[in-house]
Coordinates of C-alpha atoms and ligand atoms in Angstrom, one line a residue:
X1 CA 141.1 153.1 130.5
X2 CA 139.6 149.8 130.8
X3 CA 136.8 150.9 132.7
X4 CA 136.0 153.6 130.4
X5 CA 135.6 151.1 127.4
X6 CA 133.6 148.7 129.9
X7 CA 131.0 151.4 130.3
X8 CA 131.7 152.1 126.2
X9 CA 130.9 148.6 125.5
X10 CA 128.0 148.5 128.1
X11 CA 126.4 151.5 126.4
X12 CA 126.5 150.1 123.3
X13 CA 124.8 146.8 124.4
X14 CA 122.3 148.6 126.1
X15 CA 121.7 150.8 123.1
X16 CA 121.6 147.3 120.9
X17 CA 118.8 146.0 123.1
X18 CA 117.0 148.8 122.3
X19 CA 116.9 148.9 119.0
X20 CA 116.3 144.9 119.3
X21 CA 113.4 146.2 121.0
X22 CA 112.2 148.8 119.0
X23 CA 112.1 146.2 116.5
X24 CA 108.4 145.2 114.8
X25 CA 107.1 142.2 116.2
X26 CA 110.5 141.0 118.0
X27 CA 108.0 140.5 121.0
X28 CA 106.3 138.1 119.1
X29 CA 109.0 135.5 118.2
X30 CA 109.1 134.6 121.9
X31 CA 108.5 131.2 120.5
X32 CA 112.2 131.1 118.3
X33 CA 114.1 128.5 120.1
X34 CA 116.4 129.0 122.7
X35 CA 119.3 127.6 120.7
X36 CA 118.8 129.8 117.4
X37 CA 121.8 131.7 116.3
X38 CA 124.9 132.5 118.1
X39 CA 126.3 134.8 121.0
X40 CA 127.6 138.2 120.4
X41 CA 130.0 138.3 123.5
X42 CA 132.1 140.9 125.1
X43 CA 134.8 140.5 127.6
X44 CA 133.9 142.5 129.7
X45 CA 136.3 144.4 132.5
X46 CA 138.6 142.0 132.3
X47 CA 138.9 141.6 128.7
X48 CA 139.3 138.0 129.3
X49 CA 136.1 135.7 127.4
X50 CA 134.6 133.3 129.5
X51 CA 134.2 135.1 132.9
X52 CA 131.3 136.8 134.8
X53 CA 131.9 140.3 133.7
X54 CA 131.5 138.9 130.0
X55 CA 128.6 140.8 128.6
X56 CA 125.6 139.2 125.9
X57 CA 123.3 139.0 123.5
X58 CA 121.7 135.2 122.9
X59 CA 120.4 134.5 119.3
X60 CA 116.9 135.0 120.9
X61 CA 117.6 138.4 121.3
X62 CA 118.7 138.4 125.2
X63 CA 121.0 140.6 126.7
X64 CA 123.0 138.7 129.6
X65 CA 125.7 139.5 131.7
X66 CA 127.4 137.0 133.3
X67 CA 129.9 133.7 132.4
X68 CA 128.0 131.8 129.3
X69 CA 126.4 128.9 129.7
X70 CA 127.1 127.1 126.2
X71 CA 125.5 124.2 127.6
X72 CA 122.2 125.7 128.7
X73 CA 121.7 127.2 125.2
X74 CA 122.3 124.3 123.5
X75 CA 125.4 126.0 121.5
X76 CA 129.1 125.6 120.9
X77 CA 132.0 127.5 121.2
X78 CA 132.5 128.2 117.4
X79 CA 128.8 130.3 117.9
X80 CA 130.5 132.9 120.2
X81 CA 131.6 135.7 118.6
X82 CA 133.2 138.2 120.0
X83 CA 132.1 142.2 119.6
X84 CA 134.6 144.8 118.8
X85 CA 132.6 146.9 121.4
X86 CA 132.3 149.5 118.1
X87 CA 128.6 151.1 118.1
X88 CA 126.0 149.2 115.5
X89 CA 126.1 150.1 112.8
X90 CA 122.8 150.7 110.8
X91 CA 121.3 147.4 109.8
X92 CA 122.8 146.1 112.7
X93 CA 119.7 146.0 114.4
X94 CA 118.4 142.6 112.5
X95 CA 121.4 140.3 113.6
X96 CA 120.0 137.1 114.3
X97 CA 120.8 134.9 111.0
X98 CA 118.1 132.4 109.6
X99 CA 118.9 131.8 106.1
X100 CA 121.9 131.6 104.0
X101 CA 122.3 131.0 100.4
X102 CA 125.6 130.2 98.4
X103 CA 126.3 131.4 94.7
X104 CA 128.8 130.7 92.3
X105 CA 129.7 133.4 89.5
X106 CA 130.0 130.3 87.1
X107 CA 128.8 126.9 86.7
X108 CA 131.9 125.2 85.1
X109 CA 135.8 126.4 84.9
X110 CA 138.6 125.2 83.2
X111 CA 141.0 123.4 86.2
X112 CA 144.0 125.2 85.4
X113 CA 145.0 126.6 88.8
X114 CA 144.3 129.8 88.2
X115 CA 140.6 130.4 86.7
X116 CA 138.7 132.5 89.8
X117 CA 135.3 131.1 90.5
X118 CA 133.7 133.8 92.8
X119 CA 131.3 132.8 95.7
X120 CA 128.8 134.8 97.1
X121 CA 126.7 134.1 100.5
X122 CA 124.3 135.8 101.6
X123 CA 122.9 135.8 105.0
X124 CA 119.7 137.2 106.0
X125 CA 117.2 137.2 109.4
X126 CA 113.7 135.4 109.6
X127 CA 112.7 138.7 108.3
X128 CA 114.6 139.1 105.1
X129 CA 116.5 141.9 106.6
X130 CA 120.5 141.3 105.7
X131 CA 123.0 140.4 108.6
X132 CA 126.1 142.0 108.6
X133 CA 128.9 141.3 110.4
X134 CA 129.1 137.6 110.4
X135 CA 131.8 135.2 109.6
X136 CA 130.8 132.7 106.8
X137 CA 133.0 129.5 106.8
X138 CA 134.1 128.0 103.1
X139 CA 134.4 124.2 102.4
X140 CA 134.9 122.5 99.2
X141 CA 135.7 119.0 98.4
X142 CA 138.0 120.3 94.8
X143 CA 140.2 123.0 95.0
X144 CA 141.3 125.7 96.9
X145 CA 139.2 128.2 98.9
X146 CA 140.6 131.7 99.7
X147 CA 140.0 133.1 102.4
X148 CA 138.0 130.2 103.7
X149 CA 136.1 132.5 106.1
X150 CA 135.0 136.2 105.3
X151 CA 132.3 138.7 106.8
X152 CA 129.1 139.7 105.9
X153 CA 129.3 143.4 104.7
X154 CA 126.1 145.8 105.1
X155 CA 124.2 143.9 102.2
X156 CA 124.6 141.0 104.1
X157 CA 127.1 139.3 101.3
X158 CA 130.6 137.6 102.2
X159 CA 132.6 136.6 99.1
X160 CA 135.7 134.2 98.9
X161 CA 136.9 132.5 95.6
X162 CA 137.7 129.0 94.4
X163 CA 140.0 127.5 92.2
X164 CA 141.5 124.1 91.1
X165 CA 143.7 122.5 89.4
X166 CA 141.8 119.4 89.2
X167 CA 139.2 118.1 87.0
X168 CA 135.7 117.2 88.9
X169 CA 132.6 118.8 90.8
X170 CA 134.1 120.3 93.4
X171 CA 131.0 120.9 96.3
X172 CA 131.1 124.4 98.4
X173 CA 129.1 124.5 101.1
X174 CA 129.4 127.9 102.8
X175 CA 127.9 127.7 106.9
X176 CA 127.3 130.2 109.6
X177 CA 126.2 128.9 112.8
X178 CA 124.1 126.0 112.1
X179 CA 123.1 126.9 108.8
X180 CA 124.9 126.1 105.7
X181 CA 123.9 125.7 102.2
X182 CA 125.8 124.0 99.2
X183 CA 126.5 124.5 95.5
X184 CA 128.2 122.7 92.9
X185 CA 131.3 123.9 90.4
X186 CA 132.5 121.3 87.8
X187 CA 136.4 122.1 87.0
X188 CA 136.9 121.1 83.3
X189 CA 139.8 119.4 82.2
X190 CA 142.3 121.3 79.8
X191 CA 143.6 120.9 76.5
X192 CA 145.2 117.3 76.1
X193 CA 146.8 116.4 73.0
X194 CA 146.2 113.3 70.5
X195 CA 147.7 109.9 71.1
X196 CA 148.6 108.3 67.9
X197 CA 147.8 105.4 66.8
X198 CA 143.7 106.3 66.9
X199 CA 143.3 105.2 63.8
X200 CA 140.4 102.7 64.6
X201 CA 137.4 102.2 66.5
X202 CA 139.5 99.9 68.9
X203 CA 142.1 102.6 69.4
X204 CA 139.5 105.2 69.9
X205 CA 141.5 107.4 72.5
X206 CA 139.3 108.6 75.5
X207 CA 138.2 112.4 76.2
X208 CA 136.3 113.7 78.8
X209 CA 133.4 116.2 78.1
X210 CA 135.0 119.9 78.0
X211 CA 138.4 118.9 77.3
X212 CA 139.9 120.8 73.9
X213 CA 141.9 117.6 72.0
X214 CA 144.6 119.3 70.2
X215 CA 145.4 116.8 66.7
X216 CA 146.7 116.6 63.4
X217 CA 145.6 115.0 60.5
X218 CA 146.2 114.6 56.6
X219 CA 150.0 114.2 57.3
X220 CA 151.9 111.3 55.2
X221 CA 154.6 109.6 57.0
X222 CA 157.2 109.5 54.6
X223 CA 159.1 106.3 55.6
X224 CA 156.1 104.5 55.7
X225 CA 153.7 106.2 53.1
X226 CA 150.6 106.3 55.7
X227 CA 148.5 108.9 55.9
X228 CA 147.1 109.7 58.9
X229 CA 143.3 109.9 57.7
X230 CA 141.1 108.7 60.8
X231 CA 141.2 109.9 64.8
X232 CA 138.7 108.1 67.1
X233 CA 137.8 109.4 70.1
X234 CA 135.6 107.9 73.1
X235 CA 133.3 110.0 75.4
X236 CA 131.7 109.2 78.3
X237 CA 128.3 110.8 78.8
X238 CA 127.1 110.9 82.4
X239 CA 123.4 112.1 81.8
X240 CA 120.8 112.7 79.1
X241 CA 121.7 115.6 77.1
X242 CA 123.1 117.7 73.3
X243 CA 126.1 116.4 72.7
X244 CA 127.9 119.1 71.0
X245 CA 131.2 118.8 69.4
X246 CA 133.4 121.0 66.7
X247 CA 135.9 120.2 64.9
X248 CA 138.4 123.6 64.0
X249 CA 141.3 123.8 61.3
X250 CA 142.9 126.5 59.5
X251 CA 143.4 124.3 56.2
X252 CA 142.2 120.6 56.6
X253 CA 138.6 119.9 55.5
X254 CA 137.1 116.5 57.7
X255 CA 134.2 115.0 58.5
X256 CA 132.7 114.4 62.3
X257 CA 130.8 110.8 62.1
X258 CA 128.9 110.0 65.7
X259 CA 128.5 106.4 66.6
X260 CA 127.2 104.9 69.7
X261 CA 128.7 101.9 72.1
X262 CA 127.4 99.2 69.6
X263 CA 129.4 100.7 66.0
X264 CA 125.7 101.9 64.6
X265 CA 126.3 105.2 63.4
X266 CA 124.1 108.3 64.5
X267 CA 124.8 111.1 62.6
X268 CA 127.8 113.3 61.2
X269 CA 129.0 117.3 60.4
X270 CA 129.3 117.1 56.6
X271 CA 132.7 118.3 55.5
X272 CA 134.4 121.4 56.4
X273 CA 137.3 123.1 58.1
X274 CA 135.0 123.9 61.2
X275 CA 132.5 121.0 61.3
X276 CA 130.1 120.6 64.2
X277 CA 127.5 117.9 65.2
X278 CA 124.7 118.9 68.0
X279 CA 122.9 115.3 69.2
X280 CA 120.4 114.6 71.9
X281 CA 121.9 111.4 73.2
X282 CA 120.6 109.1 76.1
X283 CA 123.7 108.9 78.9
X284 CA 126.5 106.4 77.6
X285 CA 129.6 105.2 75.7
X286 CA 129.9 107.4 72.3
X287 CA 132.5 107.2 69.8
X288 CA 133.4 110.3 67.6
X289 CA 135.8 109.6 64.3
X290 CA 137.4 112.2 62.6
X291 CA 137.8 111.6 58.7
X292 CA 140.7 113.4 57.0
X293 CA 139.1 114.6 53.3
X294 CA 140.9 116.9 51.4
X295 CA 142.9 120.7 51.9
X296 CA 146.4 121.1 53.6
X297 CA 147.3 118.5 56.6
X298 CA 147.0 120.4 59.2
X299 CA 146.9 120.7 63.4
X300 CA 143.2 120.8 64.4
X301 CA 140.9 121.2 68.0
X302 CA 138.5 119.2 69.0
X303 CA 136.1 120.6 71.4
X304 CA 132.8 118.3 73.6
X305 CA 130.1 120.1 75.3
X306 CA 127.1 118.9 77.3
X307 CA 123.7 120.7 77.9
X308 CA 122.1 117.9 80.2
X309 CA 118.1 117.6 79.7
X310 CA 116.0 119.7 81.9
X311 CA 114.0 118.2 84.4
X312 CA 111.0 119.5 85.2
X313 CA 108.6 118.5 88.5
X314 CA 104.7 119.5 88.7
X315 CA 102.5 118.3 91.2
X316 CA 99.1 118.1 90.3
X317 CA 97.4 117.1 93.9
X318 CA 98.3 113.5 94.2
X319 CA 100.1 113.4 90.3
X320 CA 103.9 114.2 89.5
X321 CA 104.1 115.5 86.1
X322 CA 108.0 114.8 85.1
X323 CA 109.2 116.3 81.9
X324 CA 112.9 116.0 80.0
X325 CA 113.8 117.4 77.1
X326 CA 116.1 119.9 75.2
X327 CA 114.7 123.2 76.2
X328 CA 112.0 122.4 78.7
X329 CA 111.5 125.7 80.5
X330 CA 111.6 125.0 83.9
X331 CA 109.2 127.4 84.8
X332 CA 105.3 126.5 85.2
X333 CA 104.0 129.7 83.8
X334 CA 105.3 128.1 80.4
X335 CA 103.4 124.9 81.3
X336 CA 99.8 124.2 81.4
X337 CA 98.5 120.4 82.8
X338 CA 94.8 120.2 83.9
X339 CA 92.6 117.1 84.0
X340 CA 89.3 118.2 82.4
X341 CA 86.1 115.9 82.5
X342 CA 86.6 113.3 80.3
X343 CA 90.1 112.6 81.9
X344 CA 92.2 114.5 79.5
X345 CA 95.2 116.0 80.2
X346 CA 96.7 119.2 78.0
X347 CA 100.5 120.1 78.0
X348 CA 101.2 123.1 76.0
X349 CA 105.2 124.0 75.1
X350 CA 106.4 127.0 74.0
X351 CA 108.1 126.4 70.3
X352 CA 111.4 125.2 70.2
X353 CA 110.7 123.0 73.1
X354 CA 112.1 119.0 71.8
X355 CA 110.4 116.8 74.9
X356 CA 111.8 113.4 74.9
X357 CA 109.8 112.3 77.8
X358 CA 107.1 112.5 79.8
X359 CA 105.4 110.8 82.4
X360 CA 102.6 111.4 84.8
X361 CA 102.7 109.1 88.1
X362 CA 100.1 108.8 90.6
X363 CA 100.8 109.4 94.3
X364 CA 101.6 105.5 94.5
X365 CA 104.0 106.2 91.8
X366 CA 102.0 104.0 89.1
X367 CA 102.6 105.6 85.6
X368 CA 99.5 106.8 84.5
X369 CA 100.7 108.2 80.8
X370 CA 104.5 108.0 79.3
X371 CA 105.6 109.1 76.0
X372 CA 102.9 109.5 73.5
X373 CA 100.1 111.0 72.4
X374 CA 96.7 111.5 71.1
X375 CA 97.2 114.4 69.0
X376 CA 98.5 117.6 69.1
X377 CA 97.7 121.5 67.7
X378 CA 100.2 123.9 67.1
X379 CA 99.3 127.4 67.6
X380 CA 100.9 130.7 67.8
X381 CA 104.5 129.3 68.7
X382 CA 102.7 126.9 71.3
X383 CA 102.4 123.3 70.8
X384 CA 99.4 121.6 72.6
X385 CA 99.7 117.8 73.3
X386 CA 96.3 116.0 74.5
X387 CA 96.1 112.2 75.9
X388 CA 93.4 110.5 77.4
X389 CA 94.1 108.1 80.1
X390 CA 93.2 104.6 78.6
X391 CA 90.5 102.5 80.6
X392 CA 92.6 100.2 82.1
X393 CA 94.2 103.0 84.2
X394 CA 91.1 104.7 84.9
X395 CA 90.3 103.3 88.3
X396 CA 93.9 104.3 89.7
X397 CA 92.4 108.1 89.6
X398 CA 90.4 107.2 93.0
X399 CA 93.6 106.1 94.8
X400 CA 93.2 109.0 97.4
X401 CA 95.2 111.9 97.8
X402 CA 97.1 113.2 100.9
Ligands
CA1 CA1 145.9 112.3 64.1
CA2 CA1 145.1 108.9 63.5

């Protein structure tokens, strides 16, 4: 019995090199390094791991039989892993994993527990080709991970999901071997009530972006005769970006009024039983107040979202064009820089694009332009900015380029 499924197992290692073989250009990556990959081990005869009947292929495609040397490859025990001694399966072939890359299905989830963030890794050879059949490990710093490991399937794809029941960024980094690649998933926090008294600037109660503040407002104590006519919230904003809030009631009509850190007002939502404000704000201390202005009293939600700016990168040989802005694509295709005799330089948006700034640094980092502008065309939904690089920066265009 044993013997029969040592010469199984054989068979099928044999047949693996093989196909290794048979494998375009696998002769030529003689060069891969030694320590690339992992081990796909069998036991052997003795079914015992770790003896000289043991049976291998290295991640550079070797097939070994004999006790492994971890050491000599340069690899740890956690890159063994063992076969089933079943036959490859088709696809099998490309095995030795190179890349990996981790997605989540979302971006954001509320923290409640329960919400199911699915993520996917996929793990593919030097050649593209997907790897089946390896386990993917599962970290996060938030939440909970389950399974924590899974396998690659024939496309090469091993899914687990996350959840948490704690507001933050929780970071996944999903690993195979020596590679590993990370993503972020921010857990939102979930509905919080008012705290009475808010009635003031001072008492502004404090809300995190994404939270739904469930309030009332309009209502007359009777003992006292006060109306409950203002709620002041604070918001904390950790990075350039729309500011979005809406204010939702069934029968009270308010007004949202925006003011930043100092008191100075921004802007506000007119009045209305659904009222919302969209700002492009700098990262900082905001306050929103809710003003109670006619209809029933009434319970109301407050929502906060965030659209952080887009960054965008270009290199222009030695030059880093950096763009932010609402609704900067972040695709070059959409963008056009060039440097044209007269040291000129043309961005072109797409309409609908708001840039708040830009800047163009040489390769010492010296800011050659920032925000402004000579002039500008607008034509056929593209906007065309020009600026010419002012005299005193002229002689910073011959600092050389790598
Ligand atoms: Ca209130
Ligand atoms: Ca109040």
């Amino acid at each position: 019995m044993f013997h029969k499924r040592y010469l199984k197992t054989v068979a099928y290692f044999v047949l693996l090199f093989l196909l290794l073989a048979a494998l375009p250009g696998s002769s030529a990556r003689a060069s891969v390094p030694q320590a690339v990959g992992f081990i796909l081990l069998s036991a052997g005869r003795d079914g015992v791991i770790g003896t000289d009947d043991d049976i291998y292929v290295t991640g550079n495609r070797e097939v070994v039989k004999g006790k492994v040397d971890l050491a000599a490859l340069g690899l740890t025990q956690g890159d063994l892993i063992p076969s089933s001694g079943e036959a490859p399966a088709q696809g099998d072939t490309a095995f030795v994993p190179a890349s990996i890359v981790l997605m989540s299905d979302k971006a954001s989830a509320p923290a409640d527990g329960a919400t199911a963030v699915t993520l996917t890794a996929t793990v593919e050879d030097s050649s593209g080709q997907a790897v089946s059949g390896v386990t993917v490990r599962f970290e996060t710093t938030l939440g909970v991970i389950n399974p924590q490991e899974a396998t690659t399937d024939q496309n090469g794809t091993a899914k687990t999901v996350l959840s948490s029941s704690t507001a933050g960024t929780a970071k996944v980094r999903a690993s195979v071997g020596n590679l590993s690649a990370e993503c972020d998933v921010v857990f939102l926090a979930s509905n919080i009530s008012e705290v009475e008294p808010n009635d003031s600037m001072n008492q502004a109660q404090e809300i995190t972006i994404g939270q739904t503040v469930e309030g009332y407002i309009g209502y007359t104590d009777p003992s006292s005769g006060y109306r409950d006519s203002y709620d002041w919230y604070k918001i904390t904003i950790p990075v350039d970006g729309r500011l979005e809030i809406n204010y939702n009631s069934d029968s009270a009509y308010a007004e949202l009024s925006l003011y930043n850190s100092n008191g100075n007002y921004i802007t506000s939502s007119g009045v209305s039983k659904s009222a919302p404000i969209m700002s492009d704000l700098a990262a900082g201390t905001y306050y929103i107040q809710v003003y109670y202005n006619s209809g029933n009293p009434a319970g109301y939600t407050l929502t906060t979202g965030l659209t952080p700016s887009h960054q965008v990168s270009v290199y222009l040989g030695c030059y880093e064009l950096r763009l932010e802005g609402n609704n900067v694509l972040p695709a070059t295709k959409y963008l056009r820089i060039y440097q044209d005799g007269v040291r000129k330089y043309q961005l072109a948006f797409t309409s609908g694009t708001i840039v708040t700034a830009y800047t163009l640094r040489d390769a010492n980092g010296k800011l050659c332009i920032d925000y402004s502008y000579d002039s500008y065309l607008y034509s056929n939904g593209v906007y065309t900015y020009w600026k010419s690089i002012t005299n005193s920066f002229s002689t910073n265009f011959n600092v050389p380029c790598n």
